Backbone as a chain_set.jsonl record, in Angstrom:
{"seq": "XXXXXXXXXXXXXXXXXXXXXXXXXXXXXXXXXXXXXXXXXXXXXXXXXXXXXXXXXXXXXXXXXXXXXXXXXXXXXXXXXXXXXXXXXXXXXXXXXX", "coords": {"N": [[-68.212, 25.618, -33.636], [-69.065, 29.201, -32.595], [-70.235, 31.603, -33.262], [-70.74, 35.64, -33.272], [-72.321, 38.267, -34.399], [-73.163, 41.704, -34.314], [-75.322, 44.007, -35.329], [-74.931, 47.5, -35.477], [-76.85, 49.666, -34.417], [-80.08, 51.806, -33.804], [-81.764, 51.559, -30.511], [-84.433, 51.876, -31.448], [-87.211, 49.489, -31.984], [-88.445, 49.772, -34.581], [-86.236, 50.996, -36.305], [-84.129, 48.823, -36.067], [-85.661, 46.635, -37.4], [-85.791, 47.922, -39.431], [-83.244, 47.467, -40.918], [-82.484, 44.85, -40.61], [-84.228, 44.151, -42.736], [-83.113, 45.322, -44.532], [-80.542, 45.993, -45.011], [-76.972, 44.812, -45.677], [-75.308, 42.332, -44.101], [-72.396, 42.701, -42.305], [-69.438, 42.445, -43.106], [-67.248, 39.534, -43.066], [-64.823, 38.204, -43.702], [-62.603, 40.429, -42.762], [-62.565, 40.077, -39.885], [-62.887, 37.319, -38.924], [-61.155, 35.982, -40.243], [-61.664, 34.282, -42.839], [-61.568, 32.717, -46.211], [-61.426, 34.541, -48.989], [-63.121, 33.673, -50.897], [-64.523, 31.715, -49.872], [-66.301, 33.606, -48.408], [-67.751, 34.915, -49.708], [-69.825, 33.164, -50.929], [-71.327, 32.463, -48.605], [-71.996, 34.934, -48.14], [-73.612, 35.406, -50.138], [-75.437, 33.519, -49.773], [-76.815, 35.042, -47.747], [-78.203, 36.981, -48.435], [-80.462, 39.461, -49.175], [-82.139, 39.344, -51.186], [-84.216, 36.778, -52.489], [-84.047, 35.947, -54.646], [-81.349, 36.422, -55.363], [-80.038, 34.352, -53.738], [-78.657, 31.202, -53.148], [-79.967, 28.407, -54.652], [-81.044, 26.432, -52.959], [-80.076, 24.055, -50.223], [-78.253, 22.482, -50.873], [-76.918, 23.274, -53.465], [-75.663, 25.152, -52.127], [-73.568, 23.937, -50.831], [-72.288, 22.77, -52.488], [-71.316, 24.98, -53.925], [-69.309, 26.09, -51.595], [-67.848, 23.828, -51.583], [-66.538, 23.963, -53.715], [-65.675, 26.653, -53.771], [-63.819, 26.434, -51.625], [-62.099, 24.296, -53.152], [-60.828, 26.108, -55.372], [-59.809, 28.23, -53.141], [-57.564, 26.522, -52.239], [-56.329, 25.892, -54.915], [-55.225, 28.133, -55.502], [-54.097, 28.718, -53.125], [-51.588, 27.046, -53.641], [-50.635, 27.806, -55.67], [-50.05, 30.068, -55.353], [-47.322, 29.241, -53.566], [-46.084, 27.859, -55.13], [-45.399, 29.955, -57.013], [-43.917, 31.365, -54.882], [-41.951, 29.376, -54.254], [-40.637, 29.19, -56.725], [-39.577, 32.37, -56.984], [-37.775, 32.032, -54.993], [-35.61, 30.231, -55.216], [-34.766, 31.153, -57.849], [-33.895, 33.911, -56.571], [-31.838, 32.729, -55.457], [-30.017, 31.171, -57.483], [-29.401, 33.459, -58.615], [-27.751, 34.988, -56.616], [-25.462, 32.497, -56.268], [-23.89, 33.091, -58.594], [-23.532, 35.809, -58.771], [-21.65, 35.266, -56.441], [-19.783, 33.874, -58.374]], "CA": [[-67.951, 27.565, -33.485], [-70.834, 30.34, -32.083], [-70.141, 33.154, -34.103], [-72.237, 36.676, -33.126], [-72.079, 39.697, -35.107], [-73.823, 42.157, -33.864], [-75.395, 45.519, -36.058], [-74.801, 48.656, -34.651], [-78.316, 50.367, -34.59], [-80.662, 52.56, -32.79], [-82.979, 50.599, -29.774], [-85.786, 51.412, -31.542], [-87.429, 48.456, -33.023], [-88.063, 49.571, -36.605], [-84.659, 50.783, -36.943], [-83.808, 47.35, -35.799], [-86.252, 45.982, -38.05], [-85.403, 48.468, -41.015], [-81.992, 47.193, -40.645], [-82.648, 43.437, -40.874], [-84.566, 43.668, -43.691], [-82.587, 46.358, -45.699], [-79.176, 46.308, -44.74], [-76.41, 43.928, -45.706], [-74.224, 41.9, -43.013], [-71.026, 43.192, -42.271], [-68.532, 41.324, -44.137], [-66.852, 38.644, -42.332], [-63.773, 37.857, -43.499], [-61.736, 40.866, -41.836], [-63.004, 39.844, -38.541], [-62.818, 35.808, -38.829], [-60.326, 35.385, -41.415], [-62.333, 33.364, -43.591], [-61.774, 33.256, -47.135], [-62.675, 35.646, -49.618], [-64.262, 32.927, -51.957], [-65.739, 31.223, -48.805], [-67.234, 34.4, -47.747], [-68.752, 35.339, -51.155], [-70.441, 32.364, -51.136], [-71.858, 32.876, -47.315], [-72.816, 36.549, -47.918], [-74.98, 35.166, -51.379], [-76.586, 33.074, -48.736], [-77.194, 36.165, -46.268], [-78.623, 38.019, -49.633], [-81.601, 39.774, -48.811], [-83.296, 39.414, -52.453], [-84.334, 35.505, -52.156], [-83.46, 35.579, -55.944], [-79.931, 35.911, -54.947], [-79.468, 33.222, -52.839], [-78.141, 29.615, -53.694], [-81.698, 27.128, -54.787], [-81.086, 24.929, -52.121], [-78.819, 23.295, -49.421], [-77.157, 21.082, -51.982], [-75.935, 24.154, -54.259], [-74.845, 25.889, -51.174], [-72.959, 22.875, -50.274], [-71.674, 22.563, -54.241], [-70.788, 26.371, -53.988], [-68.596, 25.823, -50.599], [-66.534, 22.665, -52.143], [-66.021, 24.767, -55.254], [-64.667, 27.746, -53.0], [-62.495, 26.096, -51.077], [-61.049, 24.092, -54.042], [-60.335, 27.88, -55.646], [-59.067, 28.65, -52.648], [-56.206, 25.786, -52.715], [-55.555, 26.062, -55.727], [-54.8, 29.884, -55.123], [-52.77, 28.454, -52.18], [-50.54, 25.994, -54.31], [-50.13, 28.625, -56.915], [-48.9, 31.079, -54.557], [-46.542, 28.478, -53.067], [-45.085, 27.851, -56.627], [-44.477, 31.046, -56.998], [-42.866, 31.431, -53.827], [-40.471, 28.343, -54.594], [-39.76, 29.628, -58.039], [-38.964, 33.127, -56.467], [-36.644, 31.646, -53.783], [-34.489, 29.592, -56.226], [-34.665, 32.251, -59.19], [-32.642, 34.73, -55.739], [-30.993, 31.622, -54.965], [-29.319, 30.938, -58.567], [-28.649, 34.667, -58.551], [-26.415, 35.134, -55.52], [-24.816, 31.87, -57.049], [-24.068, 34.035, -59.875], [-22.596, 36.518, -58.059], [-20.546, 35.213, -56.077], [-18.67, 33.187, -58.912]], "C": [[-69.277, 28.521, -33.365], [-69.974, 31.54, -32.83], [-71.577, 34.494, -33.731], [-71.763, 37.948, -33.819], [-73.219, 40.516, -34.707], [-74.165, 43.716, -34.615], [-75.08, 46.653, -35.308], [-75.834, 49.388, -35.015], [-78.728, 51.324, -33.38], [-81.45, 51.43, -31.965], [-84.088, 50.399, -30.25], [-86.104, 50.359, -32.407], [-87.585, 49.17, -34.24], [-87.116, 50.104, -36.931], [-84.381, 49.541, -37.122], [-84.408, 46.395, -36.972], [-85.853, 46.111, -39.26], [-84.076, 47.438, -41.392], [-81.862, 45.673, -41.479], [-83.067, 42.99, -42.209], [-83.833, 44.539, -44.968], [-81.171, 46.178, -45.908], [-78.415, 45.042, -44.764], [-75.682, 43.427, -44.868], [-73.122, 42.276, -42.783], [-70.298, 42.402, -42.94], [-67.708, 40.32, -42.753], [-65.558, 38.324, -41.849], [-62.594, 38.98, -42.344], [-61.926, 40.314, -40.241], [-62.649, 38.348, -37.955], [-61.97, 35.413, -39.357], [-60.802, 34.294, -42.392], [-61.992, 33.998, -44.778], [-62.206, 33.93, -47.884], [-63.43, 34.692, -50.671], [-65.375, 32.216, -50.954], [-66.772, 32.401, -48.606], [-68.08, 35.091, -48.978], [-70.07, 34.193, -51.195], [-71.324, 31.873, -49.764], [-72.454, 33.979, -47.422], [-73.878, 36.487, -49.381], [-76.25, 34.675, -50.33], [-77.284, 33.899, -48.039], [-78.172, 37.267, -47.566], [-80.024, 38.145, -49.316], [-82.986, 39.478, -50.062], [-82.797, 37.524, -52.382], [-83.528, 34.833, -53.623], [-81.846, 35.072, -56.054], [-78.935, 35.078, -54.403], [-78.842, 31.822, -53.374], [-79.78, 29.023, -53.306], [-82.121, 26.679, -53.276], [-79.688, 24.775, -51.143], [-77.512, 22.86, -49.868], [-75.872, 22.228, -52.992], [-75.149, 24.926, -53.154], [-73.587, 25.32, -50.758], [-71.479, 22.856, -51.406], [-70.756, 24.215, -53.945], [-69.27, 26.644, -52.935], [-67.586, 25.236, -50.973], [-65.736, 23.164, -52.927], [-64.87, 25.966, -54.621], [-63.569, 27.33, -52.43], [-61.346, 25.364, -51.687], [-60.24, 25.203, -54.492], [-59.287, 28.396, -54.512], [-57.319, 27.57, -52.545], [-55.355, 25.911, -53.304], [-54.546, 27.527, -56.021], [-53.439, 29.536, -54.217], [-51.96, 27.63, -52.883], [-49.729, 26.918, -55.048], [-48.925, 29.466, -56.77], [-47.554, 30.498, -53.811], [-45.446, 28.296, -53.863], [-44.523, 28.79, -56.735], [-43.267, 31.607, -56.264], [-41.416, 30.626, -53.76], [-39.677, 28.859, -55.688], [-38.483, 31.297, -57.878], [-37.797, 33.164, -55.902], [-35.608, 30.821, -54.673], [-33.952, 30.561, -57.677], [-33.448, 33.145, -57.842], [-31.514, 33.538, -55.781], [-29.477, 31.632, -56.295], [-28.645, 32.488, -58.789], [-27.619, 34.953, -57.695], [-25.253, 34.303, -55.971], [-23.7, 32.619, -57.88], [-22.984, 34.763, -59.892], [-22.006, 36.743, -57.415], [-19.036, 34.42, -56.664], [-17.613, 34.255, -59.256]], "O": [[-70.298, 28.438, -34.047], [-68.964, 32.116, -32.426], [-72.797, 34.383, -33.853], [-70.675, 38.461, -33.557], [-74.32, 39.969, -34.772], [-73.307, 44.588, -34.483], [-74.998, 46.363, -34.114], [-75.723, 49.851, -36.15], [-78.081, 51.584, -32.365], [-81.8, 50.423, -32.582], [-84.82, 49.441, -30.001], [-85.478, 50.192, -33.455], [-86.618, 49.092, -34.998], [-86.821, 49.819, -38.092], [-84.359, 49.072, -38.26], [-83.718, 45.489, -37.437], [-85.586, 45.228, -40.075], [-84.229, 46.639, -42.316], [-81.34, 45.437, -42.568], [-82.661, 41.993, -42.805], [-84.057, 44.339, -46.162], [-80.703, 46.231, -47.045], [-78.857, 44.114, -44.086], [-74.929, 44.359, -44.584], [-72.601, 41.835, -43.808], [-70.909, 41.445, -43.415], [-67.769, 40.662, -41.572], [-65.09, 38.182, -40.72], [-61.945, 38.52, -41.405], [-60.884, 40.303, -39.586], [-62.229, 38.16, -36.813], [-61.735, 34.237, -39.079], [-60.009, 33.378, -42.607], [-61.964, 35.223, -44.896], [-63.407, 34.178, -47.78], [-64.413, 35.166, -51.241], [-66.595, 32.14, -51.1], [-67.98, 32.167, -48.642], [-69.082, 35.783, -48.798], [-71.205, 34.552, -51.51], [-72.015, 30.865, -49.91], [-73.51, 34.119, -46.805], [-74.731, 37.338, -49.631], [-77.382, 35.111, -50.124], [-78.406, 33.556, -47.667], [-78.72, 38.307, -47.197], [-80.751, 37.159, -49.186], [-84.208, 39.423, -49.923], [-81.666, 37.047, -52.28], [-82.815, 33.839, -53.766], [-81.297, 34.062, -56.494], [-77.708, 35.005, -54.466], [-78.645, 31.942, -54.583], [-80.479, 29.104, -52.296], [-83.209, 26.63, -52.702], [-78.578, 25.272, -51.334], [-76.341, 22.858, -49.489], [-74.658, 22.123, -53.169], [-73.995, 25.286, -53.386], [-72.643, 26.013, -50.381], [-70.263, 22.902, -51.222], [-69.535, 24.256, -53.795], [-68.302, 27.263, -53.377], [-66.468, 25.739, -50.864], [-64.52, 22.982, -52.979], [-63.678, 26.113, -54.894], [-62.453, 27.786, -52.68], [-60.171, 25.432, -51.326], [-59.08, 25.322, -54.099], [-58.185, 28.869, -54.792], [-56.2, 28.024, -52.786], [-54.161, 26.027, -53.028], [-53.479, 27.718, -56.605], [-52.266, 29.859, -54.401], [-51.111, 27.535, -51.996], [-48.499, 26.918, -55.112], [-47.823, 29.656, -57.285], [-46.718, 31.336, -53.47], [-44.259, 28.457, -53.583], [-43.297, 28.843, -56.632], [-42.193, 32.072, -56.645], [-40.292, 30.985, -53.409], [-38.452, 28.983, -55.71], [-37.333, 31.457, -58.287], [-36.911, 33.993, -56.109], [-34.473, 31.233, -54.433], [-32.879, 30.5, -58.278], [-32.243, 33.058, -58.078], [-30.371, 33.721, -56.2], [-28.317, 31.98, -56.073], [-27.463, 32.613, -59.106], [-26.514, 35.174, -58.189], [-24.164, 34.853, -56.136], [-22.535, 32.521, -57.493], [-21.937, 34.672, -60.533], [-21.538, 37.87, -57.248], [-17.928, 34.283, -56.145], [-16.534, 33.92, -59.745]]}, "num_chains": 1, "name": "protein.A"}
């Protein structure tokens, strides 16, 4: 997948250079539907301050895997809560019909 994200900056090189050095990249999730935990890992990798980035690609990979596990756990919890809500609504409906 190829993704192009353009900064909106004046055409002057110094302005573009300044944006590159100092402005955070735009968030990805709203445009691309990237889950928030995964986006957080990506944005950390894009941090301007090297100390804020993952120390190496192995750490980046581990963080992405953990973010995916976290996302899956949240989705599973949401499905369980949705099912419990559906069952409760069904039980209440049956009780009203009795």
